[in-house]
mmCIF file of C-alpha atoms and ligand atoms in Angstrom:
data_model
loop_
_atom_site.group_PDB
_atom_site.id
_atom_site.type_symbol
_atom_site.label_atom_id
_atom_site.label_comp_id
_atom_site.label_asym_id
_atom_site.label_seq_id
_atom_site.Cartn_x
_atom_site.Cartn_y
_atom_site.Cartn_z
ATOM 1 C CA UNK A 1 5.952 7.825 -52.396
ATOM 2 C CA UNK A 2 9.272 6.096 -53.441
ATOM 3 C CA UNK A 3 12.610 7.639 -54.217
ATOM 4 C CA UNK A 4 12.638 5.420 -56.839
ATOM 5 C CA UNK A 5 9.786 7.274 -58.796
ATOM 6 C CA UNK A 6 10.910 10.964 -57.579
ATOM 7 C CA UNK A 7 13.892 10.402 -58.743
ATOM 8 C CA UNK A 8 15.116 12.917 -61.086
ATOM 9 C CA UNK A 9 11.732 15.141 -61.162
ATOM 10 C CA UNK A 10 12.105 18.625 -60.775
ATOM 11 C CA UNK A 11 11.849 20.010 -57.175
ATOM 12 C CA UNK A 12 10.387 22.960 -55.768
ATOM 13 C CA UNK A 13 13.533 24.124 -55.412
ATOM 14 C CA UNK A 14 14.585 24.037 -59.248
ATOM 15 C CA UNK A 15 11.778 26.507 -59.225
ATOM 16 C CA UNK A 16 13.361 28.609 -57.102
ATOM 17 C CA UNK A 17 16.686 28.779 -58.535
ATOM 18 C CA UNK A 18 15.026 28.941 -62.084
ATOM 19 C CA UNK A 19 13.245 32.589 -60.877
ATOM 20 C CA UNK A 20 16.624 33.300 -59.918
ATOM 21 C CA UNK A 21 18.303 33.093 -63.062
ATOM 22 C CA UNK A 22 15.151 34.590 -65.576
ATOM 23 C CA UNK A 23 15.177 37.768 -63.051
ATOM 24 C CA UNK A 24 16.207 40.725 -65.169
ATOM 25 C CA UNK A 25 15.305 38.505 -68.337
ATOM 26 C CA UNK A 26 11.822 37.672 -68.608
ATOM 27 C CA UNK A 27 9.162 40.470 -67.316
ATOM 28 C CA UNK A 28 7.381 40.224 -64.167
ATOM 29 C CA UNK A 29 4.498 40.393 -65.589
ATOM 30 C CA UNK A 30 1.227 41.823 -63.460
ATOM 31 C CA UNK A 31 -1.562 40.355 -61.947
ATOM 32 C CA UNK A 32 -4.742 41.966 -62.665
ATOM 33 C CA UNK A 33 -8.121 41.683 -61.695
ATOM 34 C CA UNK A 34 -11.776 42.512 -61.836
ATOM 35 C CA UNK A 35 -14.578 44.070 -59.673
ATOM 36 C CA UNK A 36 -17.107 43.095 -62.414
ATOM 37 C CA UNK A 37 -15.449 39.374 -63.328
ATOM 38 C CA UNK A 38 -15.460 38.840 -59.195
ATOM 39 C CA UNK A 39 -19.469 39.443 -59.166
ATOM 40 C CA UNK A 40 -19.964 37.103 -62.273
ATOM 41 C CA UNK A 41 -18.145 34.272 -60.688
ATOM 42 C CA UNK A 42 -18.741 34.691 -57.115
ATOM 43 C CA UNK A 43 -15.428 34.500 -56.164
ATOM 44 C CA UNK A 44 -12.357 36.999 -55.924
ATOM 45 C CA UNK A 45 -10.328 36.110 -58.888
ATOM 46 C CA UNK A 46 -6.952 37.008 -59.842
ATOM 47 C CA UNK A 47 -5.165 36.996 -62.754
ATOM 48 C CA UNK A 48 -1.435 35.940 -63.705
ATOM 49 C CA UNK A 49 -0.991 37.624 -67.449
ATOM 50 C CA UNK A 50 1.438 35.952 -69.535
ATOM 51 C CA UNK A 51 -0.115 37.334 -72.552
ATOM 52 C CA UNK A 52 2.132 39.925 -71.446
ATOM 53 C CA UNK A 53 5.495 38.149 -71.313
ATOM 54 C CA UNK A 54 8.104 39.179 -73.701
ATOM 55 C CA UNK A 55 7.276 36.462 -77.030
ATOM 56 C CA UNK A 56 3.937 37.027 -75.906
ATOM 57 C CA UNK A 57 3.871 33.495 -73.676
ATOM 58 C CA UNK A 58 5.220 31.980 -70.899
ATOM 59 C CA UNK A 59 7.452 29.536 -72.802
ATOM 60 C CA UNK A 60 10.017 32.255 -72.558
ATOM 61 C CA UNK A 61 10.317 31.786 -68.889
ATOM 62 C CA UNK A 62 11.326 28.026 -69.226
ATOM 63 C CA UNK A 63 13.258 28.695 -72.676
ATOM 64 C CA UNK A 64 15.298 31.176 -70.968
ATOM 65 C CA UNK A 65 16.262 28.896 -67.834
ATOM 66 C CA UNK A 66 16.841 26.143 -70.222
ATOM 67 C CA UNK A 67 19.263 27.860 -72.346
ATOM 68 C CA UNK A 68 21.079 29.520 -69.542
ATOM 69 C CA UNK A 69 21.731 26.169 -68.078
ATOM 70 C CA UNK A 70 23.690 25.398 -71.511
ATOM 71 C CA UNK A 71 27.729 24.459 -70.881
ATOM 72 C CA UNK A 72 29.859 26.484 -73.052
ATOM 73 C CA UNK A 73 30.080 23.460 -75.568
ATOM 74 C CA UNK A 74 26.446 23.627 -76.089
ATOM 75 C CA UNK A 75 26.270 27.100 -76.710
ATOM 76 C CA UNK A 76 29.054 27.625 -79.210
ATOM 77 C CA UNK A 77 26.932 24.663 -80.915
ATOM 78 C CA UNK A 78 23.347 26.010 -80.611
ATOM 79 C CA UNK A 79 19.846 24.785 -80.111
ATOM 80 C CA UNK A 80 17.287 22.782 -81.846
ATOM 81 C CA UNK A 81 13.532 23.536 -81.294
ATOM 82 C CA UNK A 82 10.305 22.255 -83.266
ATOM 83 C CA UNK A 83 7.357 24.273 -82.579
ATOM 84 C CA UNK A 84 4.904 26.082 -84.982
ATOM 85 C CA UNK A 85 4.118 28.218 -81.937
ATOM 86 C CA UNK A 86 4.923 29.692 -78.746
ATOM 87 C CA UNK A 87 7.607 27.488 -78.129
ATOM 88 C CA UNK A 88 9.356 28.537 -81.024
ATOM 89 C CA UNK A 89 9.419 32.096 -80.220
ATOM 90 C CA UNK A 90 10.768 31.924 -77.142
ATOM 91 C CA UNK A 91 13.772 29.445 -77.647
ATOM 92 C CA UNK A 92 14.625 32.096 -80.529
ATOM 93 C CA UNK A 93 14.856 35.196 -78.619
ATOM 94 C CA UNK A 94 16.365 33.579 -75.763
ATOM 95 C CA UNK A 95 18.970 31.923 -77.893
ATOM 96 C CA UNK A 96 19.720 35.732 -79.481
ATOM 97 C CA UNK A 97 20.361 36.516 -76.107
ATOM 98 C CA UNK A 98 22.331 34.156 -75.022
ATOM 99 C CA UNK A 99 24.349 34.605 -77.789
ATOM 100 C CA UNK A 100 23.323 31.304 -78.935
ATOM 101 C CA UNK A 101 22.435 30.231 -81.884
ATOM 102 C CA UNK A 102 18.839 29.094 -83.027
ATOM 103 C CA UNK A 103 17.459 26.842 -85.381
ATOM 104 C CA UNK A 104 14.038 26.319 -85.204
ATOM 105 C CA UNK A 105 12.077 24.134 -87.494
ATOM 106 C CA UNK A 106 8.620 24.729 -88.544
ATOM 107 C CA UNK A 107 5.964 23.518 -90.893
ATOM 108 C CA UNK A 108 5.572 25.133 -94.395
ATOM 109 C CA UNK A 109 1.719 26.016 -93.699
ATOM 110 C CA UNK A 110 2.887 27.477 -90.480
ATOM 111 C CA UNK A 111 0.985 31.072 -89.931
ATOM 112 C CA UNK A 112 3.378 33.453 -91.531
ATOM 113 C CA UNK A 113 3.321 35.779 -88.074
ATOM 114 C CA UNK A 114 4.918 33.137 -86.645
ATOM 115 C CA UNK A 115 7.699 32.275 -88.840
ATOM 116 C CA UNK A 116 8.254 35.771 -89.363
ATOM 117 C CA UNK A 117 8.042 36.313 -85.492
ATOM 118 C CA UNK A 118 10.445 33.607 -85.106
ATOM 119 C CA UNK A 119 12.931 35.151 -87.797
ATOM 120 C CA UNK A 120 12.975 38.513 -86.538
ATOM 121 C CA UNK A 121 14.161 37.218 -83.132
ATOM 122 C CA UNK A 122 16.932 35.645 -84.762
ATOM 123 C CA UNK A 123 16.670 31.816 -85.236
ATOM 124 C CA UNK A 124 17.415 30.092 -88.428
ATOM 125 C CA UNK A 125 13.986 29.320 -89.899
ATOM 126 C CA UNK A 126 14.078 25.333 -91.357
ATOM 127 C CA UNK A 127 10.926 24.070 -92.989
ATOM 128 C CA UNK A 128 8.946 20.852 -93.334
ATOM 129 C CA UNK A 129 5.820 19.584 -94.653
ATOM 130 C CA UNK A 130 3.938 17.968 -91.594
ATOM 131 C CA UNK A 131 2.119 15.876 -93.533
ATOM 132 C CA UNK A 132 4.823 13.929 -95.214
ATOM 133 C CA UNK A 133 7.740 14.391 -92.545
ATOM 134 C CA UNK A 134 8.476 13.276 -89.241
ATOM 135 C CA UNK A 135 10.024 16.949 -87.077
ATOM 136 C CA UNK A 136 11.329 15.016 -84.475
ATOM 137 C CA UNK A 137 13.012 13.114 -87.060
ATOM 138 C CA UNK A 138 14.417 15.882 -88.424
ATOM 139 C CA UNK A 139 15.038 17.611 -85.448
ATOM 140 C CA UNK A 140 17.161 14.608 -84.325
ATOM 141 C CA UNK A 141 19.321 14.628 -87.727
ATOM 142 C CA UNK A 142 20.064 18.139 -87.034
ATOM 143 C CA UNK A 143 20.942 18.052 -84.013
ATOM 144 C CA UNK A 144 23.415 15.060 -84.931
ATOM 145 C CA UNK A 145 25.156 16.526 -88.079
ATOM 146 C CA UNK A 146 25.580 19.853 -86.307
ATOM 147 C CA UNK A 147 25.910 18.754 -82.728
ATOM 148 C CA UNK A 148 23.089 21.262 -81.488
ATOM 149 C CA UNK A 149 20.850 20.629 -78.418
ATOM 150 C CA UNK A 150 17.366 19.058 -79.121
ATOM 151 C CA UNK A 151 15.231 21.582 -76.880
ATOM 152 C CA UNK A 152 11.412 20.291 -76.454
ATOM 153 C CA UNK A 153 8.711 21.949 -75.349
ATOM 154 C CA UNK A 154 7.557 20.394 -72.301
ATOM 155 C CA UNK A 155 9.069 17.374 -71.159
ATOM 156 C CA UNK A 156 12.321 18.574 -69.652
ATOM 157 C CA UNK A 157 13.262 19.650 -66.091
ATOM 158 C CA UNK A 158 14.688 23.148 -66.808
ATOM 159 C CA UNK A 159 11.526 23.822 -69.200
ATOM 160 C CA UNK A 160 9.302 23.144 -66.265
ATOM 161 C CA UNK A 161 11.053 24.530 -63.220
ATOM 162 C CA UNK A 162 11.177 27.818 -65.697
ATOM 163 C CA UNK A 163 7.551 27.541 -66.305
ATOM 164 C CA UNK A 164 6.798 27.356 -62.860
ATOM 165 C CA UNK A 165 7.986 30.806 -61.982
ATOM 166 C CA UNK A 166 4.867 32.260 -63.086
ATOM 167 C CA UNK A 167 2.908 31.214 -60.314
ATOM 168 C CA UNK A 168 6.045 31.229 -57.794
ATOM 169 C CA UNK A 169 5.564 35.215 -59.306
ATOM 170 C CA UNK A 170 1.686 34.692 -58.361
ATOM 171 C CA UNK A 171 2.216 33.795 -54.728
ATOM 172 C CA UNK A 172 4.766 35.563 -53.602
ATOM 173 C CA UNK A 173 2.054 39.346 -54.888
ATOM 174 C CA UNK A 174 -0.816 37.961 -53.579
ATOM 175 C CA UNK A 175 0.070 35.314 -51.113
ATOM 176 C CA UNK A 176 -1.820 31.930 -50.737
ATOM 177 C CA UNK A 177 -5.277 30.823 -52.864
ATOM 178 C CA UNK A 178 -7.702 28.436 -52.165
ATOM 179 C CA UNK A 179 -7.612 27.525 -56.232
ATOM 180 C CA UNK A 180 -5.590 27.925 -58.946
ATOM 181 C CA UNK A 181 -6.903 27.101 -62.956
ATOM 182 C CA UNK A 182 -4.097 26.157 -65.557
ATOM 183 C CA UNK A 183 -3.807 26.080 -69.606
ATOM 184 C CA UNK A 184 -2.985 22.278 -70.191
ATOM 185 C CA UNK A 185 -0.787 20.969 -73.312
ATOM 186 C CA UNK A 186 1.786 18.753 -72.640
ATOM 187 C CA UNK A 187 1.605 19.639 -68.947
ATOM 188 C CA UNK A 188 5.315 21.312 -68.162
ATOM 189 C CA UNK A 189 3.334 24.505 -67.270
ATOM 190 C CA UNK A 190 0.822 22.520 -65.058
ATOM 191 C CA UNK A 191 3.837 20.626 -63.596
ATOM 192 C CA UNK A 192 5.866 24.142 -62.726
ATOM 193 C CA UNK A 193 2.921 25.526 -60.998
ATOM 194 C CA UNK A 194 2.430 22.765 -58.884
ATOM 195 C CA UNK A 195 5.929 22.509 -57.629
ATOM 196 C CA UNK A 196 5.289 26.662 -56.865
ATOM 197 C CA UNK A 197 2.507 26.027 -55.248
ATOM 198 C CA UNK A 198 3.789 22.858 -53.161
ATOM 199 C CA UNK A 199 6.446 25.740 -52.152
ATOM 200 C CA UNK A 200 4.334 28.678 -51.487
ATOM 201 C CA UNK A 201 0.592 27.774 -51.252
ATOM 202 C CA UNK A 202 0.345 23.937 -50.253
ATOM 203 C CA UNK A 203 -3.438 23.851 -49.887
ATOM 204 C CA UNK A 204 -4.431 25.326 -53.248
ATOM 205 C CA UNK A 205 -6.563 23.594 -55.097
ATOM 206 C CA UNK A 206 -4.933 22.889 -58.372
ATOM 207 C CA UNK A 207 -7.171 22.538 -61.890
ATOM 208 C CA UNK A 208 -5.833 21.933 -65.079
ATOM 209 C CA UNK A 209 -8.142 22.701 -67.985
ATOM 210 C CA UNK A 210 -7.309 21.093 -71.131
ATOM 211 C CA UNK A 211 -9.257 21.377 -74.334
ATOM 212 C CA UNK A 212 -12.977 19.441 -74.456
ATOM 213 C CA UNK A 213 -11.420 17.645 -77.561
ATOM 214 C CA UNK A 214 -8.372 16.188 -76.368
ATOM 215 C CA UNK A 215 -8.350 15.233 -72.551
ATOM 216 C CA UNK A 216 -5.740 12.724 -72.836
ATOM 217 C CA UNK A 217 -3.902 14.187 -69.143
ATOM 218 C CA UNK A 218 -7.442 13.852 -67.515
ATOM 219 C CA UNK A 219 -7.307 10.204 -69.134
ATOM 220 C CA UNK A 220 -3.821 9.658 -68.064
ATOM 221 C CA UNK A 221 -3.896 10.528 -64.731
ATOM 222 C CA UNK A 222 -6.911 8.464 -64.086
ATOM 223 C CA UNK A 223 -5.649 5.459 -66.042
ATOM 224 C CA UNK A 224 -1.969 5.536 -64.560
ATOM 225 C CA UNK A 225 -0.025 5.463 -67.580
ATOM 226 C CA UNK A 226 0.694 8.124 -70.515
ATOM 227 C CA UNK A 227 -2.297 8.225 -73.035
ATOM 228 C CA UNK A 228 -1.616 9.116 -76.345
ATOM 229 C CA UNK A 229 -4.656 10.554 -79.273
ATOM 230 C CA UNK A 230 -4.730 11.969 -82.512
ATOM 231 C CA UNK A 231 -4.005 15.747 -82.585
ATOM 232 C CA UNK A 232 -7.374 16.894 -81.334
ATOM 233 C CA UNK A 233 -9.591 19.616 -83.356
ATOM 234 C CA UNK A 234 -9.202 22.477 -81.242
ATOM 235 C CA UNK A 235 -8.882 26.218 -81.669
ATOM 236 C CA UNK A 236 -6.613 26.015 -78.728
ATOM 237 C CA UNK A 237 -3.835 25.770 -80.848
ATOM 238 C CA UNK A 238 -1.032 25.927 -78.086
ATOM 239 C CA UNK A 239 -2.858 22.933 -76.271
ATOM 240 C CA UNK A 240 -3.373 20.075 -79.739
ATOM 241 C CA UNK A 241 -0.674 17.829 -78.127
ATOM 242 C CA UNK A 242 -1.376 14.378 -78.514
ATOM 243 C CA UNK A 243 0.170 13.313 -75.145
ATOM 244 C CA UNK A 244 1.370 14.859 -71.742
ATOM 245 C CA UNK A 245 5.594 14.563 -70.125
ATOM 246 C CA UNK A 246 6.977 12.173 -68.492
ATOM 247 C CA UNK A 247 8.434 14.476 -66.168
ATOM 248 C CA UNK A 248 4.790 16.098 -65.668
ATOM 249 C CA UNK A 249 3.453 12.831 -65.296
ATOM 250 C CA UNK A 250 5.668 11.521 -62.898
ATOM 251 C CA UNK A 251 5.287 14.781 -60.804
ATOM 252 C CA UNK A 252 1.043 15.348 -61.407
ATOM 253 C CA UNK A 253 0.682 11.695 -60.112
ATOM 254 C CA UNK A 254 1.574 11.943 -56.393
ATOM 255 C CA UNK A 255 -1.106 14.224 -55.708
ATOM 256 C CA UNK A 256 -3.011 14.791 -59.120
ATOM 257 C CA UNK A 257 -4.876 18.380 -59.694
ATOM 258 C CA UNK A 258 -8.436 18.357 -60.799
ATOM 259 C CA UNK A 259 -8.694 18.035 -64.921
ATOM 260 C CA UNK A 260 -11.542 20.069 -66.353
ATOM 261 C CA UNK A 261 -12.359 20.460 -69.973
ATOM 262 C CA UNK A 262 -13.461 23.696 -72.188
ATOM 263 C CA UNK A 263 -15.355 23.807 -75.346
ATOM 264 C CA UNK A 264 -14.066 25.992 -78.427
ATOM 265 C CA UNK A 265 -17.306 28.220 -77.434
ATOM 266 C CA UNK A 266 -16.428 28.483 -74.147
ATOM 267 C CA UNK A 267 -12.619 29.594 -75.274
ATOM 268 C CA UNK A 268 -14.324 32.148 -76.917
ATOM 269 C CA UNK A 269 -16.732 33.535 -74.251
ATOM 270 C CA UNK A 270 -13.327 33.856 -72.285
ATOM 271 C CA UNK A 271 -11.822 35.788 -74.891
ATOM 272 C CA UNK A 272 -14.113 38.258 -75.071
ATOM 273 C CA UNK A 273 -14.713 38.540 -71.070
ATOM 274 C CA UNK A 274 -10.603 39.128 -71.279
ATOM 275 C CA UNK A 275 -11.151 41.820 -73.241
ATOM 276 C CA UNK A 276 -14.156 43.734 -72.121
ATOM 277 C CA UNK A 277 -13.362 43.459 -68.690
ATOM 278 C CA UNK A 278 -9.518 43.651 -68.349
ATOM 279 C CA UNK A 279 -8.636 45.028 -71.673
ATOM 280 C CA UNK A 280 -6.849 42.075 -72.539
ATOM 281 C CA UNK A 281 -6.198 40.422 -75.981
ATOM 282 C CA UNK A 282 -5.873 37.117 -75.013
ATOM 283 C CA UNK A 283 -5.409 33.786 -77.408
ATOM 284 C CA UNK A 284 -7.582 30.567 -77.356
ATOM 285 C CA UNK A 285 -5.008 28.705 -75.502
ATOM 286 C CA UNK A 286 -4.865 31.103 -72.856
ATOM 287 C CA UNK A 287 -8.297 31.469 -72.261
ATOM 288 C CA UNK A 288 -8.536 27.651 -70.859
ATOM 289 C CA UNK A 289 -8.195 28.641 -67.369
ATOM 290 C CA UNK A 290 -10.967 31.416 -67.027
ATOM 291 C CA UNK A 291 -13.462 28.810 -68.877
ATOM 292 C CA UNK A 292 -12.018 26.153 -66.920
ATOM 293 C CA UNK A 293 -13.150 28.553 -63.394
ATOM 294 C CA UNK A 294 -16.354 29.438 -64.885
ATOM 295 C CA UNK A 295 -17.852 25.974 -65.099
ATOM 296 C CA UNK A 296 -15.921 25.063 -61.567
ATOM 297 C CA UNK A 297 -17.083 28.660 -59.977
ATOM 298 C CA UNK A 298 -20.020 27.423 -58.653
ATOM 299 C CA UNK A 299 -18.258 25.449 -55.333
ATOM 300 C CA UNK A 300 -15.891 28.511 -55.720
ATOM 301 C CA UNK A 301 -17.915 31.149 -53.769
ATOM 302 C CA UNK A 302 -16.211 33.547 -51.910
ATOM 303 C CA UNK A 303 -12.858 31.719 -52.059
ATOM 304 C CA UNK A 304 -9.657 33.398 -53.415
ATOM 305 C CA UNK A 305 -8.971 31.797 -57.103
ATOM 306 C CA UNK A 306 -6.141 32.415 -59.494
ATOM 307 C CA UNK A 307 -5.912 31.885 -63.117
ATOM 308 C CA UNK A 308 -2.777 32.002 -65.393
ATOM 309 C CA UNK A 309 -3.289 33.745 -68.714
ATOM 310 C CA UNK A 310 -0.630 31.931 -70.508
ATOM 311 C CA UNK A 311 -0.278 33.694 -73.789
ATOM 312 C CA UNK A 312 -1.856 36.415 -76.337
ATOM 313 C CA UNK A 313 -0.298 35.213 -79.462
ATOM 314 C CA UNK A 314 -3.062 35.542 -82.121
ATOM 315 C CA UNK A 315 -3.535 37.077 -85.603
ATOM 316 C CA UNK A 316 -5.784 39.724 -85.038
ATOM 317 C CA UNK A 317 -8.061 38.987 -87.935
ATOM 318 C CA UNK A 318 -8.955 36.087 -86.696
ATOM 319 C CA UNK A 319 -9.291 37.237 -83.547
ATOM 320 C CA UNK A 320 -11.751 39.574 -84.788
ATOM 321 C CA UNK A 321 -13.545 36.861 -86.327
ATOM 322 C CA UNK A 322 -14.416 34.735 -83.828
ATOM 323 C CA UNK A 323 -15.375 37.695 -81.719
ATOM 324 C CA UNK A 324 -17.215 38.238 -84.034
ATOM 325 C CA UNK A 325 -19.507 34.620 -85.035
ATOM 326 C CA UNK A 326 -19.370 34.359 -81.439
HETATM 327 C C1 PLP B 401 2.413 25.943 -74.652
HETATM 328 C C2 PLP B 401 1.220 26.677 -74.187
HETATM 329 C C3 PLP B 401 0.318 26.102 -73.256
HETATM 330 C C4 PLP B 401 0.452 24.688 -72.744
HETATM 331 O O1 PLP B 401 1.656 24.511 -72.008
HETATM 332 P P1 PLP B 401 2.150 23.026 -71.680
HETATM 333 O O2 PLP B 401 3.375 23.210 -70.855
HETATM 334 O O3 PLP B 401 2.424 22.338 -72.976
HETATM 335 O O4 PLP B 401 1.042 22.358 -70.942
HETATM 336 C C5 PLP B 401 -0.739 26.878 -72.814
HETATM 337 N N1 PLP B 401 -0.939 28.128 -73.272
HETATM 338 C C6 PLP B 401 -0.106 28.704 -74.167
HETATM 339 C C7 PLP B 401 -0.408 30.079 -74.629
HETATM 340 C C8 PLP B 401 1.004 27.990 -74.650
HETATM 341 O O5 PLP B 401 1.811 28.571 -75.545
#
C-alpha cells in the first residue's frame, strides 16, 4: 500500500479517540442475542442494537464526534445537513447539544415523523422539492450566505471514525468474531467498523450487505473506481444512495470486505425474526445485516458472527403493514 493513497483516511486510531469524545453522549447501547436465532443459523450470533441509540440510529455517534470537533468559529456559525432521514436527526440533536445551531434541509414529501422528529430536536427545518431542486445546491448556498458548515452523511473522516465506535463498542463486550455483517449506504458505517475491527479483531471476516437493487459498492470495489446508479427502488430507505465515499472507498479497497445483497422480502423476514425473537422493532435498513448472515450462514457454522442493527426508525403503520403482506 502507498502513503500516497492512505493519506488522509481515517485511522484506527481516529476511532479510538472518536469513542472517547461520544462517551457520556451517545448510549452504549447493548448487545443482545438469541438461543432460538443461534439454532436457525447454525452459528452463535450476536447482536450490536443501534435501533437503540438515542435518534434511533447510529448516525448520532458520528454526528456527535463531528460536531464536537467544530472550532469555536464554526459553532457560533452552525451546521448544514441534507438528509430526509437518520442523518438528519442526529446532526439536530447533537447540534442542540452542542449548543450549535442546526439547519437541516429536507424534501417537502419528506415523512412528517421525520421533519417533526427533526424539529423537536431543535434544527431549523428548510424545505425543497426533490424533484425540481438540487439539495446539495442548496445546501452549498446556505452554507455560503450564512457561513455554516456543510455536514454530509458519509463521506467525511469524523463521520466515519464516529460510526465506527459501534463495533469498537462490539469488541471490546464480546471480544474477537470470526464475522461481522454491516448495513451498507454510502459506506462511512462499513468504513468505521473496519478500522474497529483492524484495531480489535483483525481476522474478522467483514460483509457488507447492501440492498439487492442498488449494489453499486459491490460494483465499485470490484471495478476499482466509484460507481454511480440511479436511486435504487428499495424499502431500505436509509441505504437508496446512488454512490459510496471516497474516504470509504479509499479505506474498503486495501483489503475489501465481502459485498452481499438482500431482497425487500428478505428485509422483511428480518424484521419480523427481530421482533419475535429479540423483541426488537427494527427498520428495513437495519435489517440488511441479519438477511445479509442468513444467506452467508451456511459456511458460518459454529463460528462466532456479529451483526450491527443500525437503526429502528420506522412509522409504525407501515411497519405493521409489511408485517403484515409479508
Ligand atoms: C445511514 C444508515 C445506514 C447506512 O450507513 P452508511 O454509512 O451510509 O453506509 C444503514 N442503516 C441505517 C439505519 C442508516 O440510517
Amino acid at each position: 500500500m502507498s502513503t500516497h493513497l492512505s493519506h488522509g483516511l481515517p485511522t484506527p486510531d481516529d476511532v479510538r479517540a472518536a469513542a472517547r469524545r461520544i462517551a457520556g453522549h451517545a448510549h452504549r447501547t447493548p448487545v443482545l442475542s438469541s438461543r432460538l436465532v443461534d439454532e436457525q443459523l447454525g452459528a452463535r450470533v450476536v447482536f450490536k442494537c443501534e435501533n437503540l441509540q438515542r435518534t434511533g440510529a447510529f448516525k448520532f455517534r458520528g454526528a456527535f464526534n463531528a460536531l464536537s470537533r467544530f472550532t469555536p468559529e464554526q459553532r457560533r456559525a452552525g451546521v448544514v445537513a441534507f438528509s430526509s432521514g437518520n442523518h438528519a436527526q442526529a446532526v439536530s440533536l447533537a447540534a442542540a447539544e452542542l449548543g450549535i445551531p442546526a439547519t437541516i434541509v429536507m424534501p417537502y414529501d419528506a415523512p412528517a415523523a421525520k421533519v417533526a422528529a427533526t424539529k423537536a430536536y431543535g434544527g431549523e427545518v428548510v424545505r425543497y422539492d426533490r424533484y425540481t431542486e438540487d439539495r446539495v445546491a442548496i445546501g452549498r448556498e446556505l452554507a455560503r450566505t450564512r457561513g455554516l458548515t456543510l455536514l454530509p452523511p458519509y463521506d467525511h473522516p469524523d463521520i466515519i471514525a464516529g460510526q465506527g465506535t459501534a463495533a469498537l463498542e462490539l469488541f471490546e463486550e464480546v471480544g474477537t468474531l470470526d464475522a461481522l455483517f454491516v448495513p451498507v449506504g454510502g459506506a462511512g458505517l462499513l468504513c468505521g467498523t473496519t478500522l474497529a475491527a483492524r484495531a480489535l479483531s483483525p481476522g474478522c471476516e467483514l460483509h457488507g450487505v447492501e440492498p439487492e437493487a442498488g449494489d453499486d459498492v459491490r460494483r465499485s470495489l470490484r471495478e476499482g473506481r466509484i460507481v454511480r446508479i440511479d436511486t435504487p427502488e428499495t424499502l431500505a430507505d436509509g441505504a437508496q444512495t446512488q454512490f459510496m465515499g471516497e474516504l470509504p472507498f479509499g479505506v474498503l479497497s486495501q483489503d475489501p470486505p465481502r459485498i452481499l445483497t438482500a431482497t425487500d422480502a428478505e428485509l422483511v423476514d428480518a424484521m419480523h425474526t427481530f421482533a419475535t425473537y429479540l423483541k426488537l422493532v427494527v427498520e428495513p435498513t437495519g435489517c440488511l445485516g441479519l438477511a445479509g448472515l442468513r444467506a452467508a450462514a451456511g459456511r458460518l457454522r459454529g463460528r462466532r458472527v456479529g451483526v450491527i442493527v443500525s437503526g429502528g426508525n420506522i412509522d409504525l403503520e407501515r411497519y405493521a403493514g409489511l408485517l403484515r403482506d409479508r
